Short mmCIF file of C-alpha atoms in Angstrom, two decimals:
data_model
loop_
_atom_site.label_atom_id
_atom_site.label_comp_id
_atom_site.label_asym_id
_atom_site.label_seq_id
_atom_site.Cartn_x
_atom_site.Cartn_y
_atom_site.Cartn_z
CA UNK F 1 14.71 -14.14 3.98
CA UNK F 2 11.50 -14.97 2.24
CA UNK F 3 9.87 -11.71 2.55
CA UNK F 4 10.55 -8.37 0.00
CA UNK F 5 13.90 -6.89 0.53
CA UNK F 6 14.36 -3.04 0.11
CA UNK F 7 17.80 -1.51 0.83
CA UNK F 8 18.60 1.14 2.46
CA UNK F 9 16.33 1.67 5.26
CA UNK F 10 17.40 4.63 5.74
CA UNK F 11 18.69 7.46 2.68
CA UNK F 12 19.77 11.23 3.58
CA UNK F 13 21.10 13.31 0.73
CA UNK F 14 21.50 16.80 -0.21
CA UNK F 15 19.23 18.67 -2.54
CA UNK F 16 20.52 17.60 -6.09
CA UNK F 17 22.12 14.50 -5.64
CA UNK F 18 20.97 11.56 -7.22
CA UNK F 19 19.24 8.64 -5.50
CA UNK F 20 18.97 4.56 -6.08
CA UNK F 21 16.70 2.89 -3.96
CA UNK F 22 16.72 -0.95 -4.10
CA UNK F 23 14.00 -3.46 -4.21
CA UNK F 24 14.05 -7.61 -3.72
CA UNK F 25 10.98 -9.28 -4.37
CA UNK F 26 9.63 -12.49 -3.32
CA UNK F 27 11.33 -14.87 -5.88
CA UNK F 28 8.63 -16.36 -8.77
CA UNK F 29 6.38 -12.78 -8.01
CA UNK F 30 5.44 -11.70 -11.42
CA UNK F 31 4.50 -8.05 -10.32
CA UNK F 32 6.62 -5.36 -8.83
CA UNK F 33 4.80 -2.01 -7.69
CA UNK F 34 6.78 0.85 -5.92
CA UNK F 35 4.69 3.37 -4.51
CA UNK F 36 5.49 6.88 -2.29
CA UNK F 37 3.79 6.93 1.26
CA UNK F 38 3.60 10.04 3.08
CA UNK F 39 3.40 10.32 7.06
CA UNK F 40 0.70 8.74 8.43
CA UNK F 41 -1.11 7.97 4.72
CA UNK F 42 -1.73 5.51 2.45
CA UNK F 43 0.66 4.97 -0.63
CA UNK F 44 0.82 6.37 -3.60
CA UNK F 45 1.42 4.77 -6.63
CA UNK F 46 4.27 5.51 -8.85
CA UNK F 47 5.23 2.54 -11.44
CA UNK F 48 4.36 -1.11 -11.80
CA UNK F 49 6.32 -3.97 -13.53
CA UNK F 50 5.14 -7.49 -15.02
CA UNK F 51 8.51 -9.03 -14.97
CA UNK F 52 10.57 -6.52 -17.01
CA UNK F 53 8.29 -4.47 -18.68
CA UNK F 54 7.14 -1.30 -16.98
CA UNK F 55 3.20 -1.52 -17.75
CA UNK F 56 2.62 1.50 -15.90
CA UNK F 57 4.51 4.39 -14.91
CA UNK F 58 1.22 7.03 -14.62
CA UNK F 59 2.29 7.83 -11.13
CA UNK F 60 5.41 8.95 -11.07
CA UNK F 61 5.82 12.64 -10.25
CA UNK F 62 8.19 14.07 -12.74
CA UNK F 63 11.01 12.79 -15.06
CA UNK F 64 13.14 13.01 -12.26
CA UNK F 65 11.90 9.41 -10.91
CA UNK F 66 12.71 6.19 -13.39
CA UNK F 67 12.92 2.69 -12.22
CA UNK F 68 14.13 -0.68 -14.56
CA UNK F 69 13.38 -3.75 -13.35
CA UNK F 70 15.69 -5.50 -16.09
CA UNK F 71 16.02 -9.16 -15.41
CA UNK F 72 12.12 -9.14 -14.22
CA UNK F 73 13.66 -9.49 -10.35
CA UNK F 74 15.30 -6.70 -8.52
CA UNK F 75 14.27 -3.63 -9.20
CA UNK F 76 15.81 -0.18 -8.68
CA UNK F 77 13.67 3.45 -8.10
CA UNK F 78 16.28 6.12 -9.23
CA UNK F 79 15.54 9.99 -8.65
CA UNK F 80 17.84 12.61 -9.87
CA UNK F 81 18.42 16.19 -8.95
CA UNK F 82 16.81 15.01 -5.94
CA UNK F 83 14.49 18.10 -4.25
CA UNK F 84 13.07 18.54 -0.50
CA UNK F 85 9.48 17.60 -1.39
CA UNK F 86 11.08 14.26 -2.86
CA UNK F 87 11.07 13.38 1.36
CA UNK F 88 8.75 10.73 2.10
CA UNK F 89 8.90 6.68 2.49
CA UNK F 90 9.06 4.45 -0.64
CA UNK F 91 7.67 1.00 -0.46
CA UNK F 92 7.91 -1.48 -2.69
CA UNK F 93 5.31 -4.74 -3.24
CA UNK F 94 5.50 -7.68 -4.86
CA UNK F 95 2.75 -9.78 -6.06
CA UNK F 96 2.13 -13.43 -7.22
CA UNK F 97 0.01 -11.80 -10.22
CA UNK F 98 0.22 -14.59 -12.92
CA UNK F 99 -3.06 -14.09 -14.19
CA UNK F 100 -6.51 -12.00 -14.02
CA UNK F 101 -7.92 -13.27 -10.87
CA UNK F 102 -11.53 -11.76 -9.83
CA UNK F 103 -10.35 -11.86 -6.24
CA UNK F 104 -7.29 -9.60 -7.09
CA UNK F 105 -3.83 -10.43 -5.97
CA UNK F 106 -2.63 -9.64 -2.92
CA UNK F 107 1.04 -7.73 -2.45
CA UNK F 108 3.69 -8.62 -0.32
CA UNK F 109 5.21 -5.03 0.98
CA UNK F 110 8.91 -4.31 2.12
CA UNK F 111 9.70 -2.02 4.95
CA UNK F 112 10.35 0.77 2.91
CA UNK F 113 13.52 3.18 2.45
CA UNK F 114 13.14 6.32 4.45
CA UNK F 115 14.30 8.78 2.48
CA UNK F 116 15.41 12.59 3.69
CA UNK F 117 16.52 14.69 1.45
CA UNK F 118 18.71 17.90 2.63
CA UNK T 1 -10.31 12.43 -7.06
CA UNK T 2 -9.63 9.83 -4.47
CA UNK T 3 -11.51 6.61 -5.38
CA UNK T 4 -11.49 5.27 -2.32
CA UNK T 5 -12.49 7.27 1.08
CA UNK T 6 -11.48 6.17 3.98
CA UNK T 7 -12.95 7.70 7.39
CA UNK T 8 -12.23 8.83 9.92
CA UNK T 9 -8.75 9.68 8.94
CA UNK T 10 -7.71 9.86 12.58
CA UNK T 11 -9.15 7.93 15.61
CA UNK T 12 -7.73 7.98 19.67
CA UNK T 13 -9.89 5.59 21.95
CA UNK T 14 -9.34 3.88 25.11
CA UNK T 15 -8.53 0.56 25.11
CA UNK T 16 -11.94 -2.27 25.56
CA UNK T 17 -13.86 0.50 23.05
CA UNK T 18 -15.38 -0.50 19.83
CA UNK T 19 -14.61 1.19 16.84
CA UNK T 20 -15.45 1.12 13.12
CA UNK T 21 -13.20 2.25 9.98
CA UNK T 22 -15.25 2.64 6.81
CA UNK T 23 -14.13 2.87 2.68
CA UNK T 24 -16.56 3.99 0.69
CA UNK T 25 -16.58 4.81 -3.21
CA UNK T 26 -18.34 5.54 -6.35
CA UNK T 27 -16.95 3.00 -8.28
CA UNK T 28 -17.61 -1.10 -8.22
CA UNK T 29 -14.44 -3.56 -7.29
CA UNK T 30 -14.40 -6.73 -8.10
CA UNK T 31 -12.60 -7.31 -4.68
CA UNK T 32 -11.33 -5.41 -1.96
CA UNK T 33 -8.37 -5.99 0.50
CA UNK T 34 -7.53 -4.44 4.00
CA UNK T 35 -4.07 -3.65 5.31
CA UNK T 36 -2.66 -3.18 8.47
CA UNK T 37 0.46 -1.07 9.13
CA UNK T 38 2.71 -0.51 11.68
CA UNK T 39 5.03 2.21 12.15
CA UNK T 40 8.78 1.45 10.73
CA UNK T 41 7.40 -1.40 8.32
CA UNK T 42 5.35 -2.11 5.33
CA UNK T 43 1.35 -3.14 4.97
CA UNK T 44 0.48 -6.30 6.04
CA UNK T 45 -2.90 -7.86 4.32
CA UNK T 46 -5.55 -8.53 6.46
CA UNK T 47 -8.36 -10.39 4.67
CA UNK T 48 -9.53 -9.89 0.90
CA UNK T 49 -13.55 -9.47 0.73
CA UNK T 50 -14.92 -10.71 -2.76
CA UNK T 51 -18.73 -11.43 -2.56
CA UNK T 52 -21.09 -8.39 -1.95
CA UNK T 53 -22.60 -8.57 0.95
CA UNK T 54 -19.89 -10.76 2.63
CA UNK T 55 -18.44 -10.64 6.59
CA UNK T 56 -15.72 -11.80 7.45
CA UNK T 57 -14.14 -12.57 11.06
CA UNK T 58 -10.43 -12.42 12.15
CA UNK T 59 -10.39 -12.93 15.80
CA UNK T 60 -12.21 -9.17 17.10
CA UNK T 61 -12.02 -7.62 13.60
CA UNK T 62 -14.87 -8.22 11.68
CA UNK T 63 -14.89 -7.14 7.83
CA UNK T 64 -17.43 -6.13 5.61
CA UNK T 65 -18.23 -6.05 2.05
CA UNK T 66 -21.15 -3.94 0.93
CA UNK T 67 -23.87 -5.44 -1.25
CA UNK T 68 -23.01 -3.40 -4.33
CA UNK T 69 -19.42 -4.09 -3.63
CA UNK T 70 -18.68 -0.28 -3.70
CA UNK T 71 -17.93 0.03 0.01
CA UNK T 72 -16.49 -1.82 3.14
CA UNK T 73 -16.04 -1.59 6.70
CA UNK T 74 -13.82 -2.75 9.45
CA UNK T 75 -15.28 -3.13 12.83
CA UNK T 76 -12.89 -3.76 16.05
CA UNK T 77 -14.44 -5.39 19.36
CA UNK T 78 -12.85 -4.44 22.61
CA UNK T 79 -9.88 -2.78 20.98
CA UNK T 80 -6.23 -3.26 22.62
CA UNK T 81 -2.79 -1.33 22.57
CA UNK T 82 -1.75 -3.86 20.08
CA UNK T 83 -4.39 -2.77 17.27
CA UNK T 84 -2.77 0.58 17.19
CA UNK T 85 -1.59 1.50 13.67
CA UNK T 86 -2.46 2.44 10.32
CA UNK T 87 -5.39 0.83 8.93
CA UNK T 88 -5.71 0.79 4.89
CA UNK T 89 -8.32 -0.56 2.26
CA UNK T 90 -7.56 -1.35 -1.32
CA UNK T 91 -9.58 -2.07 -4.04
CA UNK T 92 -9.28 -4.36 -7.61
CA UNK T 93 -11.04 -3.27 -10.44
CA UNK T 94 -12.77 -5.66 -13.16
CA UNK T 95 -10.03 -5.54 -16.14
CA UNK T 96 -6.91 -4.31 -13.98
CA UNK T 97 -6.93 -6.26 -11.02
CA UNK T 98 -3.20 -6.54 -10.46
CA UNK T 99 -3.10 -2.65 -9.51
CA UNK T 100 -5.07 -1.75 -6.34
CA UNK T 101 -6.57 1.43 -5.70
CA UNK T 102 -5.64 2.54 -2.42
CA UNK T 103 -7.56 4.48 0.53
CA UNK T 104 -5.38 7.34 2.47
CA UNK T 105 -6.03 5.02 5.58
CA UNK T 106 -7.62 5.14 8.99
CA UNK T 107 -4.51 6.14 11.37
CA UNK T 108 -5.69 4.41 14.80
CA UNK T 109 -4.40 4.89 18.56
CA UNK T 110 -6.07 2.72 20.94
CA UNK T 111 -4.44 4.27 24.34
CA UNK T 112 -3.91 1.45 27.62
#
C-alpha cells in the first residue's frame, strides 16, 4: 500500500525478552519519527531520523530502547530486557520533510504495534 | 512542562451539540496542525493553520489560529457519532519545524 507500514499489530512478550518493532514509511519521506502513545493520549516522542541519521533520540526512556534506520527507509524500534511499564502503543510517522518549511510538514502515521508486555 | 495544553481532556455529549476543543501555550509556532484519531489506528491530519488570526472550515469543524499564533481551537457544529475519537493539536516551531510538539489530546464521545 501507499500508506506507513508498521508490523506487528499486535506484540505480547514476557518481562525480559527483547522486542523489534518494524516500521515502513511512505517511499521518498525524508523523516521518520517513532513516538510511544499511551491510552487515550497523545504521543510521545522518542527518536527521529533524516534518512539514516538519528538527529534526535532526546525521548527515548532509557538505554533499553534503540532504533537504526540504516538504509534511510525501514526502520526498526528495538527494546531489550523488556519491563511492564514498557506497555503502551508505538506509532511510527513519516514525513515529506525535505526542507525548512514555515508551514511545518505534516506526518503520515501507521497504525501502530500494540505492544503487551507480560 | 507540557508545551501544548489541550482541554478538556475528556468530553461526552449528545449527538446535534456543539462543542469546542482548545490548545493553548506559552510559546509561539510558526504553524500548527490538528489530528484526528480513531481507536485501533494512527492520527490522521486534519488541517494545518499558519497565519495568526486564521479560520479555517472543513465541513462542521471550524479551526482556529490565534492572533499571536500561541493558541488554537477546534469548534464542531451539530456533532455526530462519527466525530467520536481522539482529537490532537501539534505545533512547529521556528528553527525545528520537522519535529512537532504534541498536545495530550481532547478524547471525544459524541453519544447517538
Amino acid at each position: 500500500g501507499a500508506g506507513v507500514s508498521q508490523s506487528p499489530r499486535y506484540k505480547v512478550a514476557k518481562r525480559g525478552q527483547d522486542v523489534a518493532l518494524r516500521c515502513d514509511p511512505i517511499s521518498g519521506h525524508v523523516s521518520l519519527f517513532w513516538y510511544q502513545q499511551a491510552l487515550g493520549q497523545g504521543p510521545e516522542f522518542l527518536t527521529y531520523f533524516q534518512n539514516e541519521a538519528q538527529l534526535d533520540k532526546s525521548g527515548l526512556p532509557s538505554d533499553r530502547f534503540f532504533a537504526e534506520r540504516p538504509e534511510g527507509s525501514v526502520s526498526t524500534l528495538k527494546i531489550q530486557r523488556t519491563q511492564q511499564e514498557d506497555s503502551a502503543v508505538y506509532l511510527c510517522a513519516s514525513s515529506l520533510a525535505t526542507a525548512s518549511r514555515s508551514t511545518g510538514w505534516p506526518q503520515h502515521f501507521g497504525d501502530g504495534t500494540r505492544l503487551s508486555i507480560l | 512542562t507540557q508545551l501544548l495544553e489541550q482541554s478538556p481532556q475528556f468530553l461526552s455529549i449528545q449527538e446535534g451539540e456543539n462543542l469546542t476543543v482548545y490548545c493553548n501555550s506559552s510559546s509561539v509556532f510558526s504553524s500548527l496542525q490538528w489530528y484526528r484519531q480513531e481507536p485501533g489506528e494512527g492520527p490522521v491530519l486534519l488541517v494545518t493553520v499558519v497565519t495568526g488570526g486564521e479560520v479555517k472550515k472543513l465541513k462542521r469543524l471550524t479551526f482556529q489560529f490565534g492572533d499571536a499564533r500561541k493558541d488554537s481551537s477546534l469548534h464542531i457544529t451539530a456533532a455526530q457519532p462519527g466525530d467520536t475519537g481522539l482529537y490532537l493539536c501539534a505545533g512547529a516551531r521556528r528553527g525545528n519545524n520537522r519535529k512537532l510538539i504534541w498536545g495530550l489530546g481532547t478524547s471525544l464521545a459524541v453519544n447517538p
